[in-house]
Each structure stands twice: as C-alpha cells, then as structure tokens.
Short mmCIF file of C-alpha atoms in Angstrom, two decimals:
data_model
loop_
_atom_site.label_atom_id
_atom_site.label_comp_id
_atom_site.label_asym_id
_atom_site.label_seq_id
_atom_site.Cartn_x
_atom_site.Cartn_y
_atom_site.Cartn_z
CA UNK A 16 -1.74 9.36 31.45
CA UNK A 17 -3.05 6.41 29.42
CA UNK A 18 -1.08 3.74 27.59
CA UNK A 19 -2.52 0.73 25.74
CA UNK A 20 -3.13 -2.38 27.83
CA UNK A 21 -0.14 -4.76 27.74
CA UNK A 22 -2.01 -7.97 26.84
CA UNK A 23 -4.73 -7.27 24.25
CA UNK A 24 -6.90 -9.95 22.68
CA UNK A 25 -5.17 -11.77 19.85
CA UNK A 26 -5.94 -10.58 16.33
CA UNK A 27 -6.15 -12.91 13.31
CA UNK A 28 -4.26 -10.35 11.24
CA UNK A 29 -1.28 -10.47 13.59
CA UNK A 30 -1.27 -14.17 14.47
CA UNK A 31 -1.71 -15.41 10.88
CA UNK A 32 0.92 -13.04 9.46
CA UNK A 33 3.73 -14.45 11.63
CA UNK A 34 5.92 -11.43 10.86
CA UNK A 35 9.58 -11.50 11.98
CA UNK A 36 9.25 -7.79 12.75
CA UNK A 37 6.58 -8.32 15.39
CA UNK A 38 8.82 -7.53 18.37
CA UNK A 39 11.71 -6.13 16.40
CA UNK A 40 14.34 -3.88 17.90
CA UNK A 41 17.06 -2.47 15.67
CA UNK A 42 19.48 -2.34 18.58
CA UNK A 43 19.77 -3.81 22.04
CA UNK A 44 20.23 -0.36 23.52
CA UNK A 45 18.24 2.72 22.58
CA UNK A 46 20.44 5.04 20.53
CA UNK A 47 21.35 8.43 21.97
CA UNK A 48 19.82 10.61 19.26
CA UNK A 49 17.81 10.70 16.03
CA UNK A 50 16.61 13.34 13.60
CA UNK A 51 12.95 12.29 13.67
CA UNK A 52 11.24 10.30 16.42
CA UNK A 53 7.93 8.79 15.36
CA UNK A 54 5.82 7.59 18.27
CA UNK A 55 3.60 4.75 17.10
CA UNK A 56 4.28 1.97 14.58
CA UNK A 57 0.90 1.55 12.89
CA UNK A 58 -0.31 2.70 9.49
CA UNK A 59 0.15 6.42 10.29
CA UNK A 60 3.66 5.99 11.71
CA UNK A 61 4.91 3.64 8.99
CA UNK A 62 3.46 5.67 6.10
CA UNK A 63 4.90 8.89 7.53
CA UNK A 64 8.33 7.23 7.68
CA UNK A 65 7.83 5.91 4.15
CA UNK A 66 7.07 9.32 2.66
CA UNK A 67 9.99 10.90 4.54
CA UNK A 68 12.19 8.32 2.84
CA UNK A 69 10.66 8.87 -0.61
CA UNK A 70 11.05 12.65 -0.28
CA UNK A 71 14.77 12.37 0.48
CA UNK A 72 15.97 9.17 -1.21
CA UNK A 73 17.59 11.05 -4.10
CA UNK A 74 19.34 13.56 -1.84
CA UNK A 75 22.91 13.23 -0.61
CA UNK A 76 21.74 13.14 3.00
CA UNK A 77 18.73 11.43 4.55
CA UNK A 78 17.43 11.92 8.07
CA UNK A 79 17.75 9.25 10.72
CA UNK A 80 14.27 8.11 11.75
CA UNK A 81 13.39 6.17 14.90
CA UNK A 82 10.01 4.54 15.45
CA UNK A 83 9.11 4.00 19.10
CA UNK A 84 6.26 1.57 19.85
CA UNK A 85 4.68 0.85 23.25
CA UNK A 86 3.77 -2.75 22.34
CA UNK A 87 4.62 -5.00 19.42
CA UNK A 88 5.03 -3.45 15.97
CA UNK A 89 1.65 -2.46 14.47
CA UNK A 90 -0.10 -4.24 17.34
CA UNK A 91 -2.82 -1.66 17.95
CA UNK A 92 -5.61 -0.28 15.71
CA UNK A 93 -3.99 -1.08 12.33
CA UNK A 94 -3.34 -4.67 13.37
CA UNK A 95 -6.94 -4.97 14.57
CA UNK A 96 -8.93 -3.29 11.80
CA UNK A 97 -11.55 -4.60 9.39
CA UNK A 98 -9.34 -4.87 6.30
CA UNK A 99 -11.45 -2.62 4.09
CA UNK A 100 -9.93 0.13 1.96
CA UNK A 101 -13.38 1.64 1.63
CA UNK A 102 -13.90 5.35 0.90
CA UNK A 103 -16.99 7.25 1.99
CA UNK A 104 -17.96 7.66 -1.66
CA UNK A 105 -21.41 9.11 -0.93
CA UNK A 106 -22.74 8.12 2.49
CA UNK A 107 -21.39 11.13 4.43
CA UNK A 108 -22.23 13.62 1.72
CA UNK A 109 -25.31 15.23 3.38
CA UNK A 110 -23.48 15.65 6.70
CA UNK A 111 -20.39 17.15 5.07
CA UNK A 112 -22.44 19.35 2.75
CA UNK A 113 -24.22 20.88 5.73
CA UNK A 114 -20.87 21.82 7.28
CA UNK A 115 -18.73 22.67 4.26
CA UNK A 116 -21.11 23.15 1.33
CA UNK A 117 -21.36 20.97 -1.81
CA UNK A 118 -17.82 21.65 -3.04
CA UNK A 119 -16.25 21.16 0.39
CA UNK A 120 -18.07 17.87 0.83
CA UNK A 121 -16.92 16.62 -2.57
CA UNK A 122 -13.30 17.54 -1.84
CA UNK A 123 -13.42 15.26 1.20
CA UNK A 124 -14.83 12.43 -0.90
CA UNK A 125 -12.29 12.92 -3.71
CA UNK A 126 -9.42 12.77 -1.19
CA UNK A 127 -10.70 9.41 0.06
CA UNK A 128 -11.35 8.01 -3.41
CA UNK A 129 -7.81 8.94 -4.47
CA UNK A 130 -6.44 6.40 -1.99
CA UNK A 131 -7.52 3.54 -4.25
CA UNK A 132 -5.14 4.61 -7.01
CA UNK A 133 -2.46 5.65 -4.50
CA UNK A 134 -2.40 2.19 -2.92
CA UNK A 135 -2.36 0.53 -6.32
CA UNK A 136 0.61 2.57 -7.52
CA UNK A 137 2.60 2.24 -4.30
CA UNK A 138 2.07 -1.52 -4.01
CA UNK A 139 3.01 -2.08 -7.64
CA UNK A 140 6.14 0.05 -7.41
CA UNK A 141 7.31 -1.72 -4.24
CA UNK A 142 6.27 -5.17 -5.48
CA UNK A 143 4.04 -5.98 -2.49
CA UNK A 144 0.55 -6.24 -4.03
CA UNK A 145 0.15 -9.97 -3.59
CA UNK A 146 1.96 -10.05 -0.24
CA UNK A 147 -0.45 -7.60 1.37
CA UNK A 148 -3.56 -9.17 -0.23
CA UNK A 149 -4.43 -5.91 -1.98
CA UNK A 150 -7.53 -6.26 -4.17
CA UNK A 151 -9.86 -3.81 -5.85
CA UNK A 152 -13.47 -4.14 -6.90
CA UNK A 153 -16.91 -2.95 -5.88
CA UNK A 154 -18.27 -2.70 -2.38
CA UNK A 155 -21.87 -2.38 -1.26
CA UNK A 156 -24.03 -0.86 1.41
CA UNK A 157 -26.95 -3.25 1.76
CA UNK A 158 -30.14 -1.79 3.18
CA UNK A 159 -31.73 -4.39 5.45
CA UNK A 160 -34.65 -2.10 6.38
CA UNK A 161 -36.66 0.68 4.77
CA UNK A 162 -35.15 3.04 7.35
CA UNK A 163 -31.65 2.20 6.17
CA UNK A 164 -32.58 2.57 2.50
CA UNK A 165 -34.09 5.99 3.05
CA UNK A 166 -30.79 7.15 4.54
CA UNK A 167 -28.49 5.53 1.97
CA UNK A 168 -30.55 6.46 -1.09
CA UNK A 169 -31.06 9.96 0.29
CA UNK A 170 -27.30 10.50 0.55
CA UNK A 171 -26.71 9.28 -3.00
CA UNK A 172 -29.55 11.40 -4.41
CA UNK A 173 -28.28 14.51 -2.60
CA UNK A 174 -24.85 14.12 -4.18
CA UNK A 175 -26.36 13.53 -7.62
CA UNK A 176 -28.64 16.56 -7.31
CA UNK A 177 -25.73 18.85 -6.39
CA UNK A 178 -23.08 17.58 -8.80
CA UNK A 179 -24.95 16.00 -11.70
CA UNK A 180 -24.69 12.63 -13.38
CA UNK A 181 -21.44 13.52 -15.18
CA UNK A 182 -19.42 14.10 -12.01
CA UNK A 183 -16.54 11.60 -11.75
CA UNK A 184 -17.58 10.35 -8.32
CA UNK A 185 -21.30 10.27 -9.03
CA UNK A 186 -20.65 8.18 -12.16
CA UNK A 187 -19.04 5.35 -10.20
CA UNK A 188 -21.80 5.12 -7.58
CA UNK A 189 -24.94 3.17 -8.46
CA UNK A 190 -28.10 2.04 -6.75
CA UNK A 191 -29.60 -1.45 -6.95
CA UNK A 192 -33.25 -0.88 -6.13
CA UNK A 193 -34.63 -4.30 -7.00
CA UNK A 194 -34.61 -6.52 -3.91
CA UNK A 195 -33.87 -9.75 -5.79
CA UNK A 196 -30.93 -8.15 -7.60
CA UNK A 197 -29.68 -6.59 -4.38
CA UNK A 198 -29.76 -9.93 -2.58
CA UNK A 199 -27.97 -11.63 -5.46
CA UNK A 200 -25.21 -9.02 -5.71
CA UNK A 201 -24.61 -8.57 -1.98
CA UNK A 202 -25.15 -12.25 -1.03
CA UNK A 203 -27.06 -10.91 1.98
CA UNK A 204 -30.36 -12.59 2.82
CA UNK A 205 -33.18 -10.09 2.98
CA UNK A 206 -31.32 -7.17 1.42
CA UNK A 207 -33.97 -4.72 0.19
CA UNK A 208 -31.64 -2.57 -1.94
CA UNK A 209 -28.02 -1.49 -2.11
CA UNK A 210 -25.63 1.26 -3.13
CA UNK A 211 -22.47 0.08 -4.89
CA UNK A 212 -19.18 1.91 -5.50
CA UNK A 213 -15.43 1.21 -6.03
CA UNK A 214 -13.39 0.02 -3.09
CA UNK A 215 -10.51 -2.19 -2.06
CA UNK A 216 -9.32 -4.53 0.64
CA UNK A 217 -5.92 -5.02 2.21
CA UNK A 218 -4.11 -6.87 4.99
CA UNK A 219 -3.08 -3.61 6.68
CA UNK A 220 -0.77 -5.29 9.20
CA UNK A 221 1.21 -6.92 6.38
CA UNK A 222 1.24 -3.61 4.49
CA UNK A 223 2.82 -1.81 7.45
CA UNK A 224 5.38 -4.55 8.01
CA UNK A 225 6.24 -4.52 4.30
CA UNK A 226 6.85 -0.76 4.36
CA UNK A 227 9.03 -1.07 7.44
CA UNK A 228 11.05 -3.89 5.88
CA UNK A 229 11.66 -1.67 2.82
CA UNK A 230 12.77 1.23 5.03
CA UNK A 231 15.08 -0.95 7.11
CA UNK A 232 16.91 -1.89 3.92
CA UNK A 233 17.52 1.82 3.27
CA UNK A 234 19.54 1.82 6.48
CA UNK A 235 18.27 5.05 8.01
CA UNK A 236 15.45 3.64 10.13
CA UNK A 237 15.57 2.30 13.66
CA UNK A 238 12.58 0.40 15.05
CA UNK A 239 12.13 -0.09 18.78
CA UNK A 240 9.25 -2.35 19.85
CA UNK A 241 8.01 -2.52 23.45
CA UNK A 242 9.40 0.93 24.17
CA UNK A 243 6.63 3.12 25.62
CA UNK A 244 7.26 6.86 25.55
CA UNK A 245 6.45 8.55 28.84
CA UNK A 246 7.42 12.16 28.14
CA UNK A 247 8.50 14.56 25.40
CA UNK A 248 10.31 17.71 26.50
CA UNK A 249 10.18 21.12 24.86
CA UNK A 250 12.97 21.97 22.43
CA UNK A 251 16.10 23.08 24.26
CA UNK A 252 18.44 25.90 23.22
CA UNK A 253 20.35 23.52 20.96
CA UNK A 254 17.23 22.41 19.10
CA UNK A 255 16.80 18.99 20.74
CA UNK A 256 13.77 17.43 22.38
CA UNK A 257 14.30 14.71 24.95
CA UNK A 258 12.02 11.73 24.43
CA UNK A 259 11.82 9.68 27.60
CA UNK A 260 10.98 5.98 27.31
CA UNK A 261 10.95 3.01 29.67
CA UNK A 262 14.31 2.01 28.14
CA UNK A 263 16.02 5.36 28.42
CA UNK A 264 15.98 8.77 26.76
CA UNK A 265 16.65 9.62 23.13
CA UNK A 266 17.24 13.12 21.75
CA UNK A 267 15.30 14.11 18.64
CA UNK A 268 15.18 17.14 16.37
CA UNK A 269 11.48 16.63 15.81
CA UNK A 270 8.75 14.33 17.13
CA UNK A 271 5.72 12.93 15.29
CA UNK A 272 2.74 11.63 17.27
CA UNK A 273 0.99 8.80 15.38
CA UNK A 274 -0.60 7.09 18.38
CA UNK A 275 -4.25 7.73 17.49
CA UNK A 276 -6.36 7.14 20.61
CA UNK A 277 -3.29 7.45 22.84
CA UNK A 278 -2.13 10.82 21.51
CA UNK A 279 -3.39 12.59 24.65
CA UNK A 280 -0.96 10.48 26.71
CA UNK A 281 1.72 12.96 25.62
CA UNK A 282 -0.51 15.77 24.34
CA UNK A 283 -3.07 16.34 27.13
CA UNK A 284 -4.76 19.14 25.17
CA UNK A 285 -6.19 16.39 22.94
CA UNK A 286 -7.91 14.51 25.78
CA UNK A 287 -11.36 15.75 24.72
CA UNK A 288 -10.56 15.71 21.01
CA UNK A 289 -9.57 12.10 20.28
CA UNK A 290 -11.80 9.70 22.18
CA UNK A 291 -11.58 5.91 22.49
CA UNK A 292 -14.21 3.54 21.12
CA UNK A 293 -13.78 -0.22 21.48
CA UNK A 294 -14.77 -2.31 18.46
CA UNK A 295 -15.04 -5.98 17.51
CA UNK A 296 -13.57 -7.80 14.50
CA UNK A 297 -13.68 -11.53 13.84
CA UNK A 298 -12.44 -14.25 11.48
CA UNK A 299 -14.65 -17.02 10.04
CA UNK A 300 -13.59 -19.89 7.75
CA UNK A 301 -15.24 -19.93 4.32
CA UNK A 302 -15.03 -21.85 1.03
CA UNK A 303 -12.43 -20.38 -1.38
CA UNK A 304 -13.68 -17.33 -3.25
CA UNK A 305 -17.15 -17.52 -1.73
CA UNK A 306 -17.69 -13.85 -0.81
CA UNK A 307 -17.60 -11.88 -4.07
CA UNK A 308 -17.58 -8.28 -2.81
CA UNK A 309 -16.66 -6.40 0.32
CA UNK A 310 -19.68 -4.82 1.91
CA UNK A 311 -21.79 -3.76 4.84
CA UNK A 312 -25.26 -4.49 6.15
CA UNK A 313 -27.24 -1.54 7.50
CA UNK A 314 -30.35 -1.66 9.68
CA UNK A 315 -30.27 1.92 10.95
CA UNK A 316 -27.64 4.65 11.39
CA UNK A 317 -26.09 2.83 14.37
CA UNK A 318 -26.46 -0.89 13.68
CA UNK A 319 -24.32 -2.47 10.96
CA UNK A 320 -21.90 -5.25 10.09
CA UNK A 321 -19.16 -5.13 7.46
CA UNK A 322 -17.18 -7.93 5.89
CA UNK A 323 -14.76 -9.19 3.24
CA UNK A 324 -13.07 -12.46 2.37
CA UNK A 325 -9.33 -13.05 2.18
CA UNK A 326 -7.96 -14.92 -0.85
CA UNK A 327 -6.33 -18.33 -0.82
CA UNK A 328 -4.67 -19.81 1.11
CA UNK A 329 -6.44 -17.95 3.95
CA UNK A 330 -10.07 -18.34 2.79
CA UNK A 331 -11.27 -16.37 5.78
CA UNK A 332 -14.17 -13.94 6.15
CA UNK A 333 -13.30 -10.91 8.26
CA UNK A 334 -16.49 -9.73 9.97
CA UNK A 335 -16.52 -6.40 11.76
CA UNK A 336 -19.12 -4.55 13.72
CA UNK A 337 -21.31 -7.20 15.33
CA UNK A 338 -23.41 -4.21 16.30
CA UNK A 339 -26.64 -6.20 16.75
CA UNK A 340 -24.93 -7.70 19.82
CA UNK A 341 -22.64 -5.03 21.25
CA UNK A 342 -25.36 -2.38 20.94
CA UNK A 343 -26.80 -3.86 24.15
CA UNK A 344 -23.74 -2.86 26.18
CA UNK A 345 -22.85 0.71 25.08
CA UNK A 346 -20.58 1.24 28.10
CA UNK A 347 -18.35 -1.49 26.69
CA UNK A 348 -17.83 0.60 23.55
CA UNK A 349 -17.65 4.36 24.00
CA UNK A 350 -14.80 5.71 26.17
CA UNK A 351 -13.60 2.17 26.75
CA UNK A 352 -9.99 0.96 26.41
CA UNK A 353 -10.46 -2.67 27.46
CA UNK A 354 -9.06 -4.37 24.36
CA UNK A 355 -7.86 -7.19 26.60
CA UNK A 356 -11.49 -8.33 26.87
CA UNK A 357 -13.92 -9.91 24.41
CA UNK A 358 -17.47 -8.64 23.90
CA UNK A 359 -19.93 -11.02 25.50
CA UNK A 360 -21.84 -13.02 22.90
CA UNK A 361 -19.79 -11.97 19.88
CA UNK A 362 -18.07 -15.34 19.24
CA UNK A 363 -21.46 -17.05 19.20
CA UNK A 364 -22.88 -14.31 16.98
CA UNK A 365 -20.09 -14.83 14.46
CA UNK A 366 -20.58 -18.59 14.42
CA UNK A 367 -24.27 -18.06 13.63
CA UNK A 368 -23.85 -15.19 11.16
CA UNK A 369 -22.98 -16.99 7.89
CA UNK A 370 -25.92 -19.41 7.96
CA UNK A 371 -28.22 -16.67 9.23
CA UNK A 372 -27.25 -13.84 6.92
CA UNK A 373 -25.41 -15.09 3.81
CA UNK A 374 -27.40 -16.24 0.79
CA UNK A 375 -26.61 -19.84 -0.23
CA UNK A 376 -24.11 -20.38 2.58
CA UNK A 377 -22.78 -23.91 1.92
CA UNK A 378 -21.17 -24.45 5.30
CA UNK A 379 -22.50 -25.74 8.61
CA UNK A 380 -25.16 -23.86 10.56
CA UNK A 381 -22.52 -23.16 13.18
CA UNK A 382 -19.54 -21.78 11.28
CA UNK A 383 -15.95 -22.40 12.31
CA UNK A 384 -13.89 -19.41 13.36
CA UNK A 385 -10.66 -18.72 11.49
CA UNK A 386 -8.78 -19.46 14.70
CA UNK A 387 -10.02 -20.30 18.20
CA UNK A 388 -11.76 -17.26 19.68
CA UNK A 389 -8.95 -16.53 22.14
CA UNK A 390 -6.17 -17.20 19.61
CA UNK A 391 -7.18 -14.72 16.91
CA UNK A 392 -10.68 -15.82 15.93
CA UNK A 393 -12.35 -12.91 17.74
CA UNK A 394 -10.64 -9.78 18.95
CA UNK A 395 -11.22 -6.24 20.08
CA UNK A 396 -9.41 -3.04 19.22
CA UNK A 397 -9.54 0.64 20.04
CA UNK A 398 -10.55 2.98 17.26
CA UNK A 399 -11.19 6.66 17.86
CA UNK A 400 -14.05 9.07 17.83
CA UNK A 401 -12.85 12.54 16.86
CA UNK A 402 -14.66 15.39 18.61
CA UNK A 403 -15.50 17.05 15.29
CA UNK A 404 -15.40 13.97 13.07
CA UNK A 405 -12.03 14.60 11.41
CA UNK A 406 -8.38 13.68 12.05
CA UNK A 407 -5.64 15.99 13.26
CA UNK A 408 -2.77 16.27 10.77
CA UNK A 409 0.09 18.78 10.93
CA UNK A 410 2.24 20.78 13.35
CA UNK A 411 0.98 20.74 16.94
CA UNK A 412 0.13 24.35 17.91
CA UNK A 413 2.23 25.63 20.79
CA UNK A 414 4.69 22.72 20.66
CA UNK A 415 7.62 23.66 18.46
CA UNK A 416 9.01 20.75 16.48
CA UNK A 417 6.12 18.38 17.22
CA UNK A 418 3.66 17.02 14.66
CA UNK A 419 0.56 14.86 14.79
CA UNK A 420 -1.07 12.40 12.40
CA UNK A 421 -3.91 10.85 14.39
CA UNK A 422 -7.63 10.74 15.19
CA UNK A 423 -8.97 8.90 12.13
CA UNK A 424 -12.24 7.72 13.72
CA UNK A 425 -12.10 4.09 12.64
CA UNK A 426 -11.79 5.18 9.01
CA UNK A 427 -8.06 5.52 8.49
CA UNK A 428 -7.43 3.29 5.48
CA UNK A 429 -8.73 5.78 2.87
CA UNK A 430 -7.31 8.81 4.69
CA UNK A 431 -3.90 8.14 6.24
CA UNK A 432 -1.66 7.37 3.27
CA UNK A 433 -2.13 10.75 1.59
CA UNK A 434 -2.34 12.58 4.93
CA UNK A 435 1.12 11.19 5.65
CA UNK A 436 2.33 12.33 2.23
CA UNK A 437 1.22 15.85 3.19
CA UNK A 438 2.94 15.90 6.57
CA UNK A 439 6.31 14.42 5.53
CA UNK A 440 7.62 17.59 3.77
CA UNK A 441 6.55 19.72 6.74
CA UNK A 442 8.57 17.52 9.08
CA UNK A 443 11.62 17.74 6.84
CA UNK A 444 11.29 21.53 6.59
CA UNK A 445 11.24 21.74 10.39
CA UNK A 446 14.72 20.18 10.63
CA UNK A 447 16.21 21.72 7.51
CA UNK A 448 16.55 18.64 5.29
CA UNK A 449 16.50 19.13 1.54
CA UNK A 450 13.67 17.24 -0.10
CA UNK A 451 11.42 17.06 -3.11
CA UNK A 452 7.85 15.87 -3.44
CA UNK A 453 7.71 12.09 -3.70
CA UNK A 454 6.86 11.17 -7.28
CA UNK A 455 4.14 8.78 -6.12
CA UNK A 456 2.38 11.59 -4.26
CA UNK A 457 2.65 14.35 -6.85
CA UNK A 458 -0.75 14.01 -8.53
CA UNK A 459 -3.00 13.47 -5.53
CA UNK A 460 -5.41 15.90 -3.83
CA UNK A 461 -4.23 18.30 -1.14
CA UNK A 462 -4.96 17.61 2.51
CA UNK A 463 -8.62 18.55 3.19
CA UNK A 464 -8.96 21.69 5.28
CA UNK A 465 -10.96 19.96 8.06
CA UNK A 466 -7.90 17.74 8.72
CA UNK A 467 -5.58 20.66 9.51
CA UNK A 468 -4.57 21.23 13.12
CA UNK A 469 -5.00 24.83 14.27
CA UNK A 470 -4.92 26.48 17.66
CA UNK A 471 -8.44 27.77 17.08
CA UNK A 472 -9.76 24.28 16.28
CA UNK A 473 -8.16 22.81 19.40
CA UNK A 474 -9.41 25.67 21.60
CA UNK A 475 -12.99 25.38 20.34
CA UNK A 476 -13.09 21.62 20.91
CA UNK A 477 -12.02 21.99 24.54
CA UNK A 478 -15.71 22.64 25.20
CA UNK A 479 -16.51 19.03 24.27
CA UNK A 480 -18.68 17.50 27.00
CA UNK A 481 -17.43 13.93 27.38
CA UNK A 482 -20.45 12.87 29.41
CA UNK A 483 -22.76 14.27 26.74
CA UNK A 484 -20.87 12.34 24.03
CA UNK A 485 -21.13 9.12 25.98
CA UNK A 486 -24.78 9.62 26.88
CA UNK A 487 -25.75 10.47 23.30
CA UNK A 488 -24.15 7.23 22.09
CA UNK A 489 -25.91 5.31 24.85
CA UNK A 490 -29.27 6.78 23.87
CA UNK A 491 -28.77 5.79 20.22
CA UNK A 492 -27.84 2.27 21.28
CA UNK A 493 -30.83 1.96 23.58
CA UNK A 494 -33.17 3.09 20.79
CA UNK A 495 -31.67 0.56 18.35
CA UNK A 496 -31.67 -2.24 20.91
CA UNK A 497 -35.48 -2.20 20.89
CA UNK A 498 -35.61 -3.00 17.18
CA UNK A 499 -35.98 -6.57 15.83
CA UNK A 500 -32.52 -6.44 14.24
CA UNK A 501 -30.93 -6.36 17.68
CA UNK A 502 -32.54 -9.47 19.11
CA UNK A 503 -29.64 -10.59 21.29
CA UNK A 504 -31.05 -14.10 21.44
CA UNK A 505 -29.76 -14.86 17.94
CA UNK A 506 -26.22 -15.11 19.33
CA UNK A 507 -27.11 -18.05 21.51
CA UNK A 508 -29.39 -20.07 19.23
CA UNK A 509 -28.56 -23.76 19.22
CA UNK A 510 -27.31 -25.02 15.82
CA UNK A 511 -30.18 -27.29 14.88
CA UNK A 512 -31.64 -27.47 11.35
CA UNK A 513 -35.22 -27.28 12.60
CA UNK A 514 -34.84 -23.76 13.94
CA UNK A 515 -36.63 -20.90 12.19
CA UNK A 516 -34.54 -18.48 10.17
CA UNK A 517 -32.31 -16.22 12.19
CA UNK A 518 -32.40 -13.53 9.52
CA UNK A 519 -33.08 -10.11 10.98
#
C-alpha cells in the first residue's frame, strides 16, 4: 500500500497562499459517522463536494459530507500544478480520432473547452474570480523545431479537414506561420510558428480552498487534514462502510475516492491503471504584466516547457516541465513518487530560462526565483499516467457504494470540474437523497464515454505491462536527450554577459 510522502518539497502555490485551512480539522475527534466520505482534498474532492452541495441546497435535507486528507488540505497534485486551465483544443485530435472517430474526438475536445465557461460562471456566482487569480485569454503552442511544427500543424489541419472551417472549435484555433509574428506573439526566442486558442489560468490551490470555505459555511461539511485512510470495508447489512484512518474509524453510507495517483492504495485493482509520474514546477520573479499569454514551447513530442505569469502583487512566472533537463533522468520521472526530492539541475535551469528563452527579457541573466528553491521556488509533484489515457469517473465496479474521480494524467484542470458535476447526482442516488441538477451544470456536455468506469475497461487494462510502460518512456527520453534542445550544460552556464546565446 502506498501513501504520499509526509514531507514533500514546498510549493509556491501553497506557501504564498497562506491559507488558514491548510491543516484544518473541523473537530478535534473524528466524528462517528457521515453520509458521504470523500478521500482526498484536492480539486476532484473539493469540486465533488461542491456539486453535492449545489444539487441539494434547495432541499429540506442535505447530506453530511466528510473530507479525509492524508496530508495538508490540497497539498498534493492540485497544490503543485502548473496553473493552466488549458484545454486540448486540437493537439490530441489525431490520436483521439484514431480511437473514437472524428465525432468522438470532437466530443472530448468540446467537454474540455466547456470548462472555460464553467469556471467563469462558477467564479462569478461565488464571487471568487479575483481571489483565485482566474483569467482568460489566448494560449499558444510554440514550435521551436520543424519537427514540432509538423506535429502541431498536422493536428490542427486534421481537425479542420474533418470538421470544416465553420465548426465552433475550429474557428477559435489559429496558426501563426510567420516566424517573426510567432516570436512576437509568444515572446519565445526562436519560435518558428505557433498554434493559438482560448485558454485560462487559475491559482488552483486558492480555488479549492475557496470552495471548501463556502461549503464550511453551509454547515454540512467536515474537513479532516492529516488523516490518512488505511482501509475501506464492504457495505455491511445496515448499509454502512467502515472507513479506517490513523485517527480512528468513521462509518459512511458511501465513499468517493479522489486520490488520483494514490487511488490504488485502497483500490488495488487500479494499481496498473493509474500510474505515478513525477513532475517539476517552478516560480520565477518577473516585471509586472510582462508575460502576455500562457503558453508552451515544443521541441518534439516529449520535450516541452509551459508557463504563465501571475498578476500583481505576485508578479511571478510559473514554469512547468523543465523537460530539457529532466529528460536525462527518466527513472526520476516515470513510476516515481519521490516528491520530497528536487530534480537535479532544475533550479539552475529556471534561473537561466528567462534570459535564454524569453524575447526582450529585461531582467538579469540569472533570474531570481519567486522564493528560495527549498521554500517554494522549485518543487516537485506527482501527476498520473492513465493506462489508456483517460480518467476513471463513476461507480467502482464490484464495490457497492464506492465511487472514483481520479486518474487525470496531469491534465485535470479542464476535465475535473464537469466530471465532478456528473458524479455528484450518482452519489446522491446511491444514498437516497433527493436532488436536482445544479443550475450551473445544466447546460454543459455529458461525461465523455472514455471517462466512464466499467468492469470490462478495468479487466482489459489489467494486462498493462508496467515494465513496458517505463521502458517505452525511457526510450523516448533517451532519443530526445541526444537532440540539441536537451543540452544539459545550459543549466549550469555561468551568468556572464559574454556567453553565447543559450537559446535551444
């Protein structure tokens, strides 16, 4: 059984937020029972609790909900992410078309794109837009090599060919094929071309804490930080499951697993289905308003960086990926849970990145991190790699009264909110609570079929060869590591003006 490490690296998102809910416990002692136990306090757990509340807030009776968290509240993947609310507007289209056909692929894209409006409406209704640094605009995929442009442009062209120029998604995606214009728009030195589409950015940790604060005011939520769950029993004859924690046992009518990588801790049948992948995210100080758009640099299908800038008073660039460095140590990424360790060379890479890669960077050649590297300037986190590329959302087959909302493969922001809106009514049905569809969720697309959890899907994926997955990733990394873009020496270059350009 695997639980998250107790002392992970410090994340800028968490340290800078200074939330009073960080280690919050609603009661000194764990209560004896609850209607719904949600295991995990990140984006999936909080949004599931939120939609349960919205579905029942006008009823005479609401369920009691308890969130159980192994560490501090929202201290795992959501509190360690890259901050981008960035749908796959086109880039996965060829892969999804091959598996699900043109219409099936577009349904997946439309579900992700719908999250932009869903976040806007929710944040406005709850009055938290400014608090959670929610912004909308255009994002870019910058092609730094001809290889990258062939892949990006090919994906966009495939979608256009299948759906035509008048399709709603196609209309909002555009290509910048002139190198000078691409460099100007993206602010990336050496960008050859780019694809641009709508996107957003958000302080996800603050978003989760804001939702939980709203739910606490409704007085039917209990939050229990630093309360790892070690076992969930089957339903007994009276309809209760016994949820065992390090602080005692609580009875629940139903249990929701929102623990992402750690779902197999309590659901061992998912051990080969939701796999860990360690990632790097970093904070760099920048002049106010300097970065105009969120975006990503692409060198090949494996090597990329992605970034955004937080508004005042934070004025911080969040840089994720650092793949040109970590690609050299693939064993430190795939099937790795060591989020208590930094990636070697990444702090130096981040200090060199602005002067090396950003057009007209006005700062010093060696940039200053948003906080000291070990105090939130550089951190690691565990995202997941789903065995078939899609999350698992719905009732857990063979486990009466248990649900799952996990396995989002490092791409949860434009997937989880509406996945949670789908699962909330199912949870309420399971325990016989009257409910109605939350008004905010009424007009959004249905849960994509590939997200559904079925016994057949779980059985088929048991054949996943974990060694083959790890070796395939290692082979891709080794191939990329030989390319000029992955010159590891750039992370250690001394900050002297006379040095040649570090642009890759």
